[in-house]
Coordinates of C-alpha atoms in Angstrom, one line a residue:
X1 CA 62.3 -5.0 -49.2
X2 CA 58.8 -4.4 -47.4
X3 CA 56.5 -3.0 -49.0
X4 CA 54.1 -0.2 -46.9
X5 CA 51.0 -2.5 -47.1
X6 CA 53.6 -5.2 -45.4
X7 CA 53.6 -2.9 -42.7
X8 CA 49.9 -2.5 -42.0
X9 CA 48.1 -5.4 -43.6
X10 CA 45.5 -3.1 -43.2
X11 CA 46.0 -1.1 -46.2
X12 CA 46.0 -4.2 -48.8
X13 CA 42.1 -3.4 -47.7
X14 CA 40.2 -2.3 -50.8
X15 CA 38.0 0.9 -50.2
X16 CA 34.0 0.0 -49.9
X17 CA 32.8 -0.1 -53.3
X18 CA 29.9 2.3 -52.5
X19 CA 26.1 2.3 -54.5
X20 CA 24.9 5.7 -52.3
X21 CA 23.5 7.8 -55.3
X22 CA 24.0 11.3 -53.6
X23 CA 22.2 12.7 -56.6
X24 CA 19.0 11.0 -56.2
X25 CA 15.5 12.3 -55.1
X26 CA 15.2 9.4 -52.6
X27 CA 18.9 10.5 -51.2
X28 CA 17.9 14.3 -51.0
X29 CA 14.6 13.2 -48.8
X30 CA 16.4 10.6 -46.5
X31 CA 19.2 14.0 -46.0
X32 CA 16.5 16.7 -45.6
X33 CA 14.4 14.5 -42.7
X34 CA 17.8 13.6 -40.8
X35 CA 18.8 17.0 -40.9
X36 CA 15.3 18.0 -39.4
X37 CA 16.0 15.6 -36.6
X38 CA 19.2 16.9 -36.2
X39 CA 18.3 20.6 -36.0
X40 CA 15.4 19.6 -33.6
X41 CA 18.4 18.1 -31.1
X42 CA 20.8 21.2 -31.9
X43 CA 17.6 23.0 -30.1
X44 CA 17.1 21.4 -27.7
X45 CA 21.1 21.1 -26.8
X46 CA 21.3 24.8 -27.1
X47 CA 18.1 25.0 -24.5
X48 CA 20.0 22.6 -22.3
X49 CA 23.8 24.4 -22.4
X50 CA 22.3 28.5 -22.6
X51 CA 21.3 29.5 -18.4
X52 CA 19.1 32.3 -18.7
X53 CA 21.4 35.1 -18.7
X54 CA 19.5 36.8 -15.4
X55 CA 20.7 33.5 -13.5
X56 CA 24.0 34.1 -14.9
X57 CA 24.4 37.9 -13.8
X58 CA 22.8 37.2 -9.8
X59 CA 25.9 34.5 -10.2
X60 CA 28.4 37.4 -11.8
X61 CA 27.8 39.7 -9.1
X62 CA 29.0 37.0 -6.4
X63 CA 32.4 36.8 -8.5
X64 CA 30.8 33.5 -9.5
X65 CA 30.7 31.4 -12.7
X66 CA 28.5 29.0 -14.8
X67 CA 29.3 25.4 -14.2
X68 CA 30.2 25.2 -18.2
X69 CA 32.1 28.3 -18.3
X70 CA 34.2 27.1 -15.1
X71 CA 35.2 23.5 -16.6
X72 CA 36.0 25.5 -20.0
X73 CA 38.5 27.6 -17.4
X74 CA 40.9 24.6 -16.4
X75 CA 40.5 23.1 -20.5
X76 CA 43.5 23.5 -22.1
X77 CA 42.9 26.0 -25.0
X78 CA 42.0 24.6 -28.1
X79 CA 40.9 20.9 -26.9
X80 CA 37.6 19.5 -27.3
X81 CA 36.0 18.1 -24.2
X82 CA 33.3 15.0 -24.7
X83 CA 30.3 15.5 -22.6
X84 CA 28.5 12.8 -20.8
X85 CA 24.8 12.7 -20.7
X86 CA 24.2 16.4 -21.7
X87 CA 20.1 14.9 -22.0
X88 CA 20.3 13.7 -19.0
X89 CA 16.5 13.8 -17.2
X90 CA 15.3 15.1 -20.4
X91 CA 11.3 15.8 -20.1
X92 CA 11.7 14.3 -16.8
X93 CA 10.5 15.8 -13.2
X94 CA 7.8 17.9 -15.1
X95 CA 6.2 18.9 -11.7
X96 CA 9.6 20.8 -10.8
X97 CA 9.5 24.6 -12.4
X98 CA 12.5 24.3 -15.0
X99 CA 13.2 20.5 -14.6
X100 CA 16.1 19.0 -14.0
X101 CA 18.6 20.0 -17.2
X102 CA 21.4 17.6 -17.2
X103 CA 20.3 16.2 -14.0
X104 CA 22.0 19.4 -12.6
X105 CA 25.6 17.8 -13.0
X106 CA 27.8 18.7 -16.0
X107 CA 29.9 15.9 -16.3
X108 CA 33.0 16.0 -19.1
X109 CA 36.0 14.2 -20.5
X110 CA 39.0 16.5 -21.7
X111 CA 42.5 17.6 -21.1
X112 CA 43.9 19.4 -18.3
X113 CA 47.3 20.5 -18.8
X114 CA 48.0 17.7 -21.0
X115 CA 46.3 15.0 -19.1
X116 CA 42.8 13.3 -19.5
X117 CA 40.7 13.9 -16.9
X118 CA 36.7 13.3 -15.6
X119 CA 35.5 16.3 -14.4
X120 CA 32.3 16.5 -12.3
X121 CA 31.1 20.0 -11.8
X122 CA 27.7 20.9 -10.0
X123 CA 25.4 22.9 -11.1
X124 CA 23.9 25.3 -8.8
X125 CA 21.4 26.8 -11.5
X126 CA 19.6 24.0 -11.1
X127 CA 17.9 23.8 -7.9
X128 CA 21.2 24.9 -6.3
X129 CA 22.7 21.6 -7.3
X130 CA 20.5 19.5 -4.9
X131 CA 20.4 15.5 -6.2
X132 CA 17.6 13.6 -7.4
X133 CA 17.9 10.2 -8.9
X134 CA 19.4 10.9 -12.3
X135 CA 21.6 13.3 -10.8
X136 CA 23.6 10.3 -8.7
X137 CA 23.3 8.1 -11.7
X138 CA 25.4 10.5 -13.5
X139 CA 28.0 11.1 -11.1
X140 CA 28.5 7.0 -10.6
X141 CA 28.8 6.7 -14.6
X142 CA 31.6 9.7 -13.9
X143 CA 33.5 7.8 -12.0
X144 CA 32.6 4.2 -13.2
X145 CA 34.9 5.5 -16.1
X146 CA 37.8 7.6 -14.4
X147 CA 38.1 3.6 -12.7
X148 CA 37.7 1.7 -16.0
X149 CA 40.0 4.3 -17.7
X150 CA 42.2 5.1 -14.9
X151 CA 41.7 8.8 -15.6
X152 CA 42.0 11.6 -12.9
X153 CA 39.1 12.7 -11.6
X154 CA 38.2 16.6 -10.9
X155 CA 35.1 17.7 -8.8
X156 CA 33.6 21.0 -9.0
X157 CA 31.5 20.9 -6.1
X158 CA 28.4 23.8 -5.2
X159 CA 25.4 21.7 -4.0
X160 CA 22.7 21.8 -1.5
X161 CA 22.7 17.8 -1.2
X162 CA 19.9 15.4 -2.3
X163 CA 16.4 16.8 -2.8
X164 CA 14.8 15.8 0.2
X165 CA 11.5 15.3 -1.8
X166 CA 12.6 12.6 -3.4
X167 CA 14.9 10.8 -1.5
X168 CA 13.4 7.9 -1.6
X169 CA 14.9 8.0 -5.2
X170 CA 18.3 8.5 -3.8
X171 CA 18.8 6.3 -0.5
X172 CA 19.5 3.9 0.3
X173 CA 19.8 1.1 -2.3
X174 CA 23.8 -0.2 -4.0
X175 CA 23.5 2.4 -6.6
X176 CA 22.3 5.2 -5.0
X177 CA 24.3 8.0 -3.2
X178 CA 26.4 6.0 -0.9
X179 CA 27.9 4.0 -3.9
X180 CA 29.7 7.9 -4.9
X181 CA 31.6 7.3 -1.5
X182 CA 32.4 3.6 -1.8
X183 CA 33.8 4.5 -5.3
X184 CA 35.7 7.7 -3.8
X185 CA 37.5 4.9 -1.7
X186 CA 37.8 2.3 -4.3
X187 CA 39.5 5.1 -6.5
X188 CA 42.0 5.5 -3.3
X189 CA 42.9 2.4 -3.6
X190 CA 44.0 2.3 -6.8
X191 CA 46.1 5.3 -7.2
X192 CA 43.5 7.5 -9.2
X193 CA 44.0 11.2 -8.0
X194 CA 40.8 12.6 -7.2
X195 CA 40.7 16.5 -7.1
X196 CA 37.6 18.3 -5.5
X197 CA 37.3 22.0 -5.0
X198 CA 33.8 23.4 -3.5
X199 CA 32.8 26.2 -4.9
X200 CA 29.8 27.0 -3.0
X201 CA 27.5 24.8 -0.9
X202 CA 28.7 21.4 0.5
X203 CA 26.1 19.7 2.6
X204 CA 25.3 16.6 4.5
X205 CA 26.1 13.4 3.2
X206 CA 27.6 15.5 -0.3
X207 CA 30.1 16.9 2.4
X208 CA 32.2 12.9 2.3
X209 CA 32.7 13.1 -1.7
X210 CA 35.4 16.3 -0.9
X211 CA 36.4 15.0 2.5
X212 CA 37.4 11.7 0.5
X213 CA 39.2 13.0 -2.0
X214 CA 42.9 13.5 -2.9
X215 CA 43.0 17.0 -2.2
X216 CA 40.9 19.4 -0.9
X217 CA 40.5 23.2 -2.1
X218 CA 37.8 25.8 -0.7
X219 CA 36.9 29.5 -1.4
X220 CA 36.6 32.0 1.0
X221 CA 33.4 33.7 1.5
X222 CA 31.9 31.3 -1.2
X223 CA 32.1 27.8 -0.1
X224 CA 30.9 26.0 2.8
X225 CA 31.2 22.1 4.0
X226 CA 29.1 20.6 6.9
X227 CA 27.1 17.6 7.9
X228 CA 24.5 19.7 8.9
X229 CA 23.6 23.2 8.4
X230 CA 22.7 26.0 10.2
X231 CA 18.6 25.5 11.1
X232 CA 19.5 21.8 11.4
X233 CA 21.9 22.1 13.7
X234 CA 19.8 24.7 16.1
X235 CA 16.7 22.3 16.0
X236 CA 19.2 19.1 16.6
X237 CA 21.3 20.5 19.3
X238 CA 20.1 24.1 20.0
X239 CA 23.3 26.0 18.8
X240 CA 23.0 29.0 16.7
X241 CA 25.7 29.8 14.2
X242 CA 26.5 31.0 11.2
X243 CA 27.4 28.9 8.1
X244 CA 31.2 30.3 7.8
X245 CA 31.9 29.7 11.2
X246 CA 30.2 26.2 10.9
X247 CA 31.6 25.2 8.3
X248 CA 33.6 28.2 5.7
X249 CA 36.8 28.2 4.3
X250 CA 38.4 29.6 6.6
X251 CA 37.6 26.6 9.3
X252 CA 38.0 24.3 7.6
X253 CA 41.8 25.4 6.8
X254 CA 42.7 26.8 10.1
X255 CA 40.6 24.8 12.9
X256 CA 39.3 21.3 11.1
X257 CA 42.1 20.7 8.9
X258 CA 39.2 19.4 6.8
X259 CA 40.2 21.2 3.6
X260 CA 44.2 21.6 2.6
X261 CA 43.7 25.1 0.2
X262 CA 42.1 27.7 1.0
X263 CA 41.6 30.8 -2.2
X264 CA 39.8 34.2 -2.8
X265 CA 38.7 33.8 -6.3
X266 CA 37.2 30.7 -8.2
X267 CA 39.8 32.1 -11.2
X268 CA 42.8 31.2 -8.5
X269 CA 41.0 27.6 -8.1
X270 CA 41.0 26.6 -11.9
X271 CA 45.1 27.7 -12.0
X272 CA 45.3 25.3 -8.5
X273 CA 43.2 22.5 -10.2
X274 CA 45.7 23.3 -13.7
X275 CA 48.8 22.9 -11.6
X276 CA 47.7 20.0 -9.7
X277 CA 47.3 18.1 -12.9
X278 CA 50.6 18.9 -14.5
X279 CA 52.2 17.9 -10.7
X280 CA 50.6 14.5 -11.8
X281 CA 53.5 11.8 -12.8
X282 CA 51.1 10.3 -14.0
X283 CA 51.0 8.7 -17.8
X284 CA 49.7 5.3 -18.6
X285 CA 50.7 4.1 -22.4
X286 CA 47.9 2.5 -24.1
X287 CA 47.4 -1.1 -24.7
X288 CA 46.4 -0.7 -28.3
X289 CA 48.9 0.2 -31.8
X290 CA 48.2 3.3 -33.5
X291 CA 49.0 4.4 -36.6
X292 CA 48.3 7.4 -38.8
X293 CA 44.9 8.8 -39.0
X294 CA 43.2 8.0 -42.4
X295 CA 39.8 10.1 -43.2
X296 CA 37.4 8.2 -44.9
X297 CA 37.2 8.1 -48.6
X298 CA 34.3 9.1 -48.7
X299 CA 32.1 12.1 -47.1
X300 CA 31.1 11.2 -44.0
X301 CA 28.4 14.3 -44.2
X302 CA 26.6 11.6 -46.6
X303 CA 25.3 9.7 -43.6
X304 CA 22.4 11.8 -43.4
X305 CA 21.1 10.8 -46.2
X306 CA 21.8 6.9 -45.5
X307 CA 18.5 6.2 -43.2
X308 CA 15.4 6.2 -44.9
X309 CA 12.7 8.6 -43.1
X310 CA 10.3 5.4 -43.0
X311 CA 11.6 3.0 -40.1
X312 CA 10.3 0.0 -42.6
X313 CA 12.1 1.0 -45.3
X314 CA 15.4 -0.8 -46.0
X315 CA 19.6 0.7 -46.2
X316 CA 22.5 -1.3 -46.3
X317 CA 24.7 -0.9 -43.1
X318 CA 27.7 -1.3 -45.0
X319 CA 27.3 2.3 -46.6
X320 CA 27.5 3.8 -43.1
X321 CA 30.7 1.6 -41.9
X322 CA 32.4 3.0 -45.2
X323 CA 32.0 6.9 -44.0
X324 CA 33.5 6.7 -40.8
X325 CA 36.5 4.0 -40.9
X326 CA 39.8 4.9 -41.9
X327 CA 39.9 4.9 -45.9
X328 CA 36.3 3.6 -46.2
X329 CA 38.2 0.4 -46.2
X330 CA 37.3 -2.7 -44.0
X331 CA 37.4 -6.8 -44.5
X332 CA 34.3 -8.6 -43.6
X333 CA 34.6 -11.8 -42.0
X334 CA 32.4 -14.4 -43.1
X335 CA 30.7 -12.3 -45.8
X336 CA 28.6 -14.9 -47.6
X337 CA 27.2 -16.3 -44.4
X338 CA 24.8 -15.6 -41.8
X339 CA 24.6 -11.6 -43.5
X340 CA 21.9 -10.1 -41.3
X341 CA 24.8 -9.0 -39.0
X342 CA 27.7 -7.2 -41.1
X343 CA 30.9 -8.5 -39.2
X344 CA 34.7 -6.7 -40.4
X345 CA 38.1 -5.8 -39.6
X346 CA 38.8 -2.3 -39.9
X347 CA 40.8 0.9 -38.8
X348 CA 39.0 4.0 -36.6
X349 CA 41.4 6.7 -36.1
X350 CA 44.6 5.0 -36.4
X351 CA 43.2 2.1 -34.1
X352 CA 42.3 -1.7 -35.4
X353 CA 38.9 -2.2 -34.4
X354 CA 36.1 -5.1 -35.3
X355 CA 32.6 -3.8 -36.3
X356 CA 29.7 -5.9 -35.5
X357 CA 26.6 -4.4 -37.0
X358 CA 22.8 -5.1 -38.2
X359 CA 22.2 -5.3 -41.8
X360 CA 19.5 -3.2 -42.8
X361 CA 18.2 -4.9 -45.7
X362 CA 16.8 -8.2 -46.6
X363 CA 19.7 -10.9 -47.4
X364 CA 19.2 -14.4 -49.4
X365 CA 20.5 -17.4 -47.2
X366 CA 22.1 -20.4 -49.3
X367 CA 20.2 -23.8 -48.8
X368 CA 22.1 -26.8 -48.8
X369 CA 20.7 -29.7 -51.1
X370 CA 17.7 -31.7 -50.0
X371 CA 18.7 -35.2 -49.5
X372 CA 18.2 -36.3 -53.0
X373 CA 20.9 -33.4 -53.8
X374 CA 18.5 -31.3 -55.2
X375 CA 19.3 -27.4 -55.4
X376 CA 17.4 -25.5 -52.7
X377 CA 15.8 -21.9 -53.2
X378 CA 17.5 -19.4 -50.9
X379 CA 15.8 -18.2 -47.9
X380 CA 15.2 -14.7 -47.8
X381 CA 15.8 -13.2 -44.2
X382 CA 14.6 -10.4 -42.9
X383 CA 16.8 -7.4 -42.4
X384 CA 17.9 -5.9 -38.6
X385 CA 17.0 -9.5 -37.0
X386 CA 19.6 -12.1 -36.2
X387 CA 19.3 -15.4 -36.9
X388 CA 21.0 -18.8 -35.9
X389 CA 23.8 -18.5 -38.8
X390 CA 24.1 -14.5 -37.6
X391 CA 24.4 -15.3 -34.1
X392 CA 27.0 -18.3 -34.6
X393 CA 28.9 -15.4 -36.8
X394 CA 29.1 -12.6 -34.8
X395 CA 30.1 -14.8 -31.4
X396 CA 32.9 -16.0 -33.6
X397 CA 34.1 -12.8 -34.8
X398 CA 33.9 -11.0 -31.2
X399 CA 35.8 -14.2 -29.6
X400 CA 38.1 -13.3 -32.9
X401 CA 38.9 -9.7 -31.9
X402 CA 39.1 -10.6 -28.0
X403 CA 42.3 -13.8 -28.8
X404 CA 43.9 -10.3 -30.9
X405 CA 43.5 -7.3 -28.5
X406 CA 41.1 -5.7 -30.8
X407 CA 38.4 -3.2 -29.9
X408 CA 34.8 -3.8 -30.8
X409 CA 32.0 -1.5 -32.5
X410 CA 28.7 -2.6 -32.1
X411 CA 26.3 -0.4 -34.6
X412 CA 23.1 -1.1 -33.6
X413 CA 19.9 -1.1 -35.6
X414 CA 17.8 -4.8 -34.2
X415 CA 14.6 -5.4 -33.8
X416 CA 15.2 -8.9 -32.0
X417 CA 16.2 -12.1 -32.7
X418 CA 13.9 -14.5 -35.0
X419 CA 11.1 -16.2 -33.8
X420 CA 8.8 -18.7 -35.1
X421 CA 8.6 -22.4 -35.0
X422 CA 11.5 -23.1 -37.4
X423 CA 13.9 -20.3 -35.3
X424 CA 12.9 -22.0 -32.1
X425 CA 13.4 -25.6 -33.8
X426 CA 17.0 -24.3 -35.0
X427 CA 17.9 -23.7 -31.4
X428 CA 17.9 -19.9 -32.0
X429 CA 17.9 -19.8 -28.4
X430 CA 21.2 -21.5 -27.6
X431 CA 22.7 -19.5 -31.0
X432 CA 21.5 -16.6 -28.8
X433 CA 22.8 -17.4 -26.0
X434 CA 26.0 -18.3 -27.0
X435 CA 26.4 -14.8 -28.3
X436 CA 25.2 -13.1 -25.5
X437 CA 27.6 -15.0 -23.5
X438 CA 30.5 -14.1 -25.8
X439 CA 30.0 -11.0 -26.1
X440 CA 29.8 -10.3 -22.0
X441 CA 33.1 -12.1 -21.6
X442 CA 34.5 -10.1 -23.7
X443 CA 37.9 -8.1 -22.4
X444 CA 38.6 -5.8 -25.0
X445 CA 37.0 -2.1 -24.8
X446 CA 33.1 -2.0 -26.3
X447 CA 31.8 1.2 -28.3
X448 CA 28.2 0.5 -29.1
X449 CA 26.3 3.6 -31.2
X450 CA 22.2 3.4 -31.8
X451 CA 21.8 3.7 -35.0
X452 CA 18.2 3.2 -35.1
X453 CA 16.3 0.6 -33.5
X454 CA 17.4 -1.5 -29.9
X455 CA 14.6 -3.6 -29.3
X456 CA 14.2 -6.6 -26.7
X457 CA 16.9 -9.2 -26.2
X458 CA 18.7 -7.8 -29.4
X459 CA 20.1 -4.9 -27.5
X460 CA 21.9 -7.5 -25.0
X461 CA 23.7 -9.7 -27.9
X462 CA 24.3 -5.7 -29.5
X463 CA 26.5 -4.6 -26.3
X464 CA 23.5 -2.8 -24.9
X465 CA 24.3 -0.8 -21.6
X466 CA 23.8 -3.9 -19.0
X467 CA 26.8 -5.1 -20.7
X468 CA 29.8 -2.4 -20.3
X469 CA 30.2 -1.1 -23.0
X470 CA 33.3 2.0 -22.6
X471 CA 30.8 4.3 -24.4
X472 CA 27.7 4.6 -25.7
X473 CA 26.6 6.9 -28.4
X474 CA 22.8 7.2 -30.2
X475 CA 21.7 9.1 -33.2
X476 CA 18.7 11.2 -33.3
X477 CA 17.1 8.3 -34.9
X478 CA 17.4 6.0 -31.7
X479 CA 14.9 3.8 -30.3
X480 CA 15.4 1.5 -27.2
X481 CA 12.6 -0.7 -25.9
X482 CA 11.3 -4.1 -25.7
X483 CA 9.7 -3.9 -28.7
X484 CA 8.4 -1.7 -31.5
X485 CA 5.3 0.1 -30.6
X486 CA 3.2 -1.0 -33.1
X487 CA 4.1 -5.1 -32.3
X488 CA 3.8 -4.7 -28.4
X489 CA 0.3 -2.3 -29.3
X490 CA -1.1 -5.9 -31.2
X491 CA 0.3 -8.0 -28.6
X492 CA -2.0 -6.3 -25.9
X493 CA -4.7 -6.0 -28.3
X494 CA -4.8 -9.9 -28.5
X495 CA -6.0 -10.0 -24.7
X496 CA -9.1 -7.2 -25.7
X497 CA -11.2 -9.4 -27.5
X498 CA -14.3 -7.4 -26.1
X499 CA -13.1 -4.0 -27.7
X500 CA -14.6 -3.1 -30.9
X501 CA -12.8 -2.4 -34.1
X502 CA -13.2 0.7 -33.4
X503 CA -11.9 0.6 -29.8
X504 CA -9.3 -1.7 -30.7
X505 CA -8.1 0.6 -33.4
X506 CA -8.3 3.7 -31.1
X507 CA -6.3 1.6 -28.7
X508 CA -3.8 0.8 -31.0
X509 CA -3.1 4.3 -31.8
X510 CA -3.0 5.8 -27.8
X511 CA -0.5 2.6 -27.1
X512 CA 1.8 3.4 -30.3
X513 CA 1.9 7.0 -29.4
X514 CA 3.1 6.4 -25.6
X515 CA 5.5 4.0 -26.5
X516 CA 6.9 6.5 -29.6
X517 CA 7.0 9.0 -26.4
X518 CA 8.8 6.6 -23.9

């Protein structure tokens, strides 16, 4: 008779035996700073979601709603959406009064009666939804994964069109705005409904991402669609007319046959949108076995007080793996060897996943014998670099989890791979390399989460973003650059040899500080 761990071989995993002393001074510091980071992010996501609630009235009294508030109207009740890059243009476009809060396009990932769905809503509070560069950078990773996902995609549109001040930053290069119709097209093609409803403006070149569309719904009174609006159209061709006969609701229904709905209120939209999705036949099973949820064993609110405050100071990965896989339980592969990159089999909500992460602490590498057969001393290696034996492990494991269908975590926290005359005489490069190449050609979906640090070729072998990963997440601890600030600040210093300690030391400091800011 089968036992229940024949059934998963998962379970015969043994739990993490975790050393986190949650009673310790040093635990209670390394808590208190990340909840300080985090409260400093809660902030600054609260200044990011909140309109200033004189915006939201002048919108009230046009029977009009907040770009949040209308996605939360066609959620079903009760789910939680994901939001995609909610700090979008953060501390960007300075010189614009308010910037640009989430690049003025909320974009979100939740049900709609039943179904997943991307929605893309518009956000006129912010400079009437006109697009700069982030803005279309956002919309593409919308719809980059409705295609990758094959999810249903739902536009809220209510914009003014690109900012003309900047549209250099917009047109006309692959990824800029004409991509979002090439992709409209692509999505067409293979079967993903697309859903657009403009809720207010709809102008110029915008005017193509409804037009190409599944279906098209507009509101009278409230939305209008044209290629060119009123004052450009009497300077072009010396015609004066309104913007609803040019281009309203009611033309566009009647005499165009542009748009195929045509409603009063933006609350009879959201139930159109809600019944369009539950019309959808529409259900893909996934690729990948499930089984029950297991919460880890142990509390995942002790992450906080895993990091130390100091980026120098030393953790071991492992501990953060054990509070967020199913049981704390997970199998390393290749334990004893190449250790600077933690490799293991594991459960995440039901699912089988592999989990290649940066050790955080310094590990001892066995020496083989000298040619006498002599014992060696170990070699100590440092902790979040990878070395040759790391490399050859981790390309390994991912080629592993790609022959078995098996989903792939990257937890990253890398400085960069070794250097030095015996890494470069080791042929750290190919090692490297072949790891890079692994990884890229690898099939199966790619989560990678910023732990801490990214740095320099590191974040490429880590499934940084050049290399597709389905989703990436970052802590408030994350860093992504070349290279730390205080290494690239003594790399430039070398080429200042007629500064003065003084200067070079003030020098240090100004380059450290802009690169902490960047």
């Amino acid at each position: 008779m089968n036992s229940a761990d024949d059934a998963d071989p998962g379970a015969r995993m043994k739990p993490f035996p975790s050393q986190l002393d949650t009673k310790s001074e040093e635990y209670k510091k390394r808590h208190s700073n990340f909840l300080r980071l985090l409260s400093e992010l809660n902030l600054r996501e609260k200044e990011i979601r909140e309109p200033s609630a004189e915006a939201v009235k002048k919108l009230a009294k046009r029977n009009k709603y907040p770009a949040r508030e209308k996605i939360r109207r066609i959620l079903d009740p009760g789910s939680e959406p994901l939001e995609i890059g909610l700090f979008a243009a953060w501390n960007m476009y300075q010189d614009i009064p308010g910037g640009y809060p989430s690049a003025g396009t909320i974009v979100q990932i939740g049900r709609v009666s039943g179904k997943l769905a991307v929605i893309v809503a518009n956000d006129p509070l912010v400079k009437s939804g006109a697009w700069v560069e982030i803005t279309c950078k956002k919309n593409l990773r919308a719809q980059e994964i409705a295609m990758e996902n094959h999810l249903p995609i739902i536009y809220m549109v209510d914009s003014a069109g690109v900012n003309l001040e900047r549209q250099a930053e917009i047109f006309p290069d692959r990824e800029h705005f004409g991509r979002i119709f090439r992709n409209n097209a692509k999505m067409a093609a293979l079967g993903i409904p697309q859903i657009a409803v403009v809720f207010g403006f709809c102008v110029a070149g915008g005017a193509y991402l409804p037009g190409m569309s599944s279906e098209l719904a507009m509101i009278t009174e409230h939305s209008s669609m044209y290629l060119a609006g009123p004052f450009l159209v009497k300077a072009a061709v010396g015609q004066v007319v309104d913007s609803e006969t040019l281009g309203g609701a009611s033309m566009h229904n009647a005499i165009s046959g542009v748009a195929d709905y045509r409603f009063d209120t933006e609350d009879e939209a959201f139930a159109f949108i809600r019944d369009q999705m539950a019309l959808l036949n529409y259900s893909r099973p996934s690729p990948f076995e499930r089984i029950a949820t297991e919460a880890p064993a142990y509390d995942p609110e002790e992450l906080l007080g895993i990091l130390p405050e100091n980026a120098t100071r030393t953790y071991d990965m492992r501990e953060i793996i054990a509070r967020f896989v199913d049981g704390s339980r997970f199998e390393e592969f290749k334990p004893e060897y190449g250790k600077t990159i933690v490799t293991a089999f594991a459960r995440v909500g039901g699912f089988a996943a592999g989990i290649v992460a940066n050790q955080g602490m310094p590990v001892k590498r066995q020496m083989p014998p000298d040619h006498l057969g002599r014992p060696q001393p170990p070699q100590m290696q440092m902790g979040n670099v990878i070395y040759s034996d790391s490399a050859n492990k981790a390309a390994h494991f991912i080629m592993l989890c790609n022959e078995r269908r098996i989903p792939l975590f990257f937890l990253h926290d890398v400085t960069g791979f070794m250097v030095g005359k015996q890494a470069e005489s080791g042929g750290i490069i190919q090692d490297g390399a072949q790891f890079v190449n692994v990884q890229a050609n690898a099939v199966v979906p790619k989560f990678s989460v910023i732990v801490r640090n990214s740095f320099g070729a590191g974040n490429y072998a880590m499934c940084g973003k050049a290399y597709d990963p389905a989703l990436i997440f970052a802590w408030p601890t994350a860093k992504l650059a070349v290279m730390d600030g205080g290494i690239a600040a003594d790399t430039v210093l070398l080429t200042k040899k007629e500064l003065s300690p003084e200067e070079k030391s003030a020098f240090r400091k100004r380059l450290v500080a802009k690169c902490d800011r960047l």
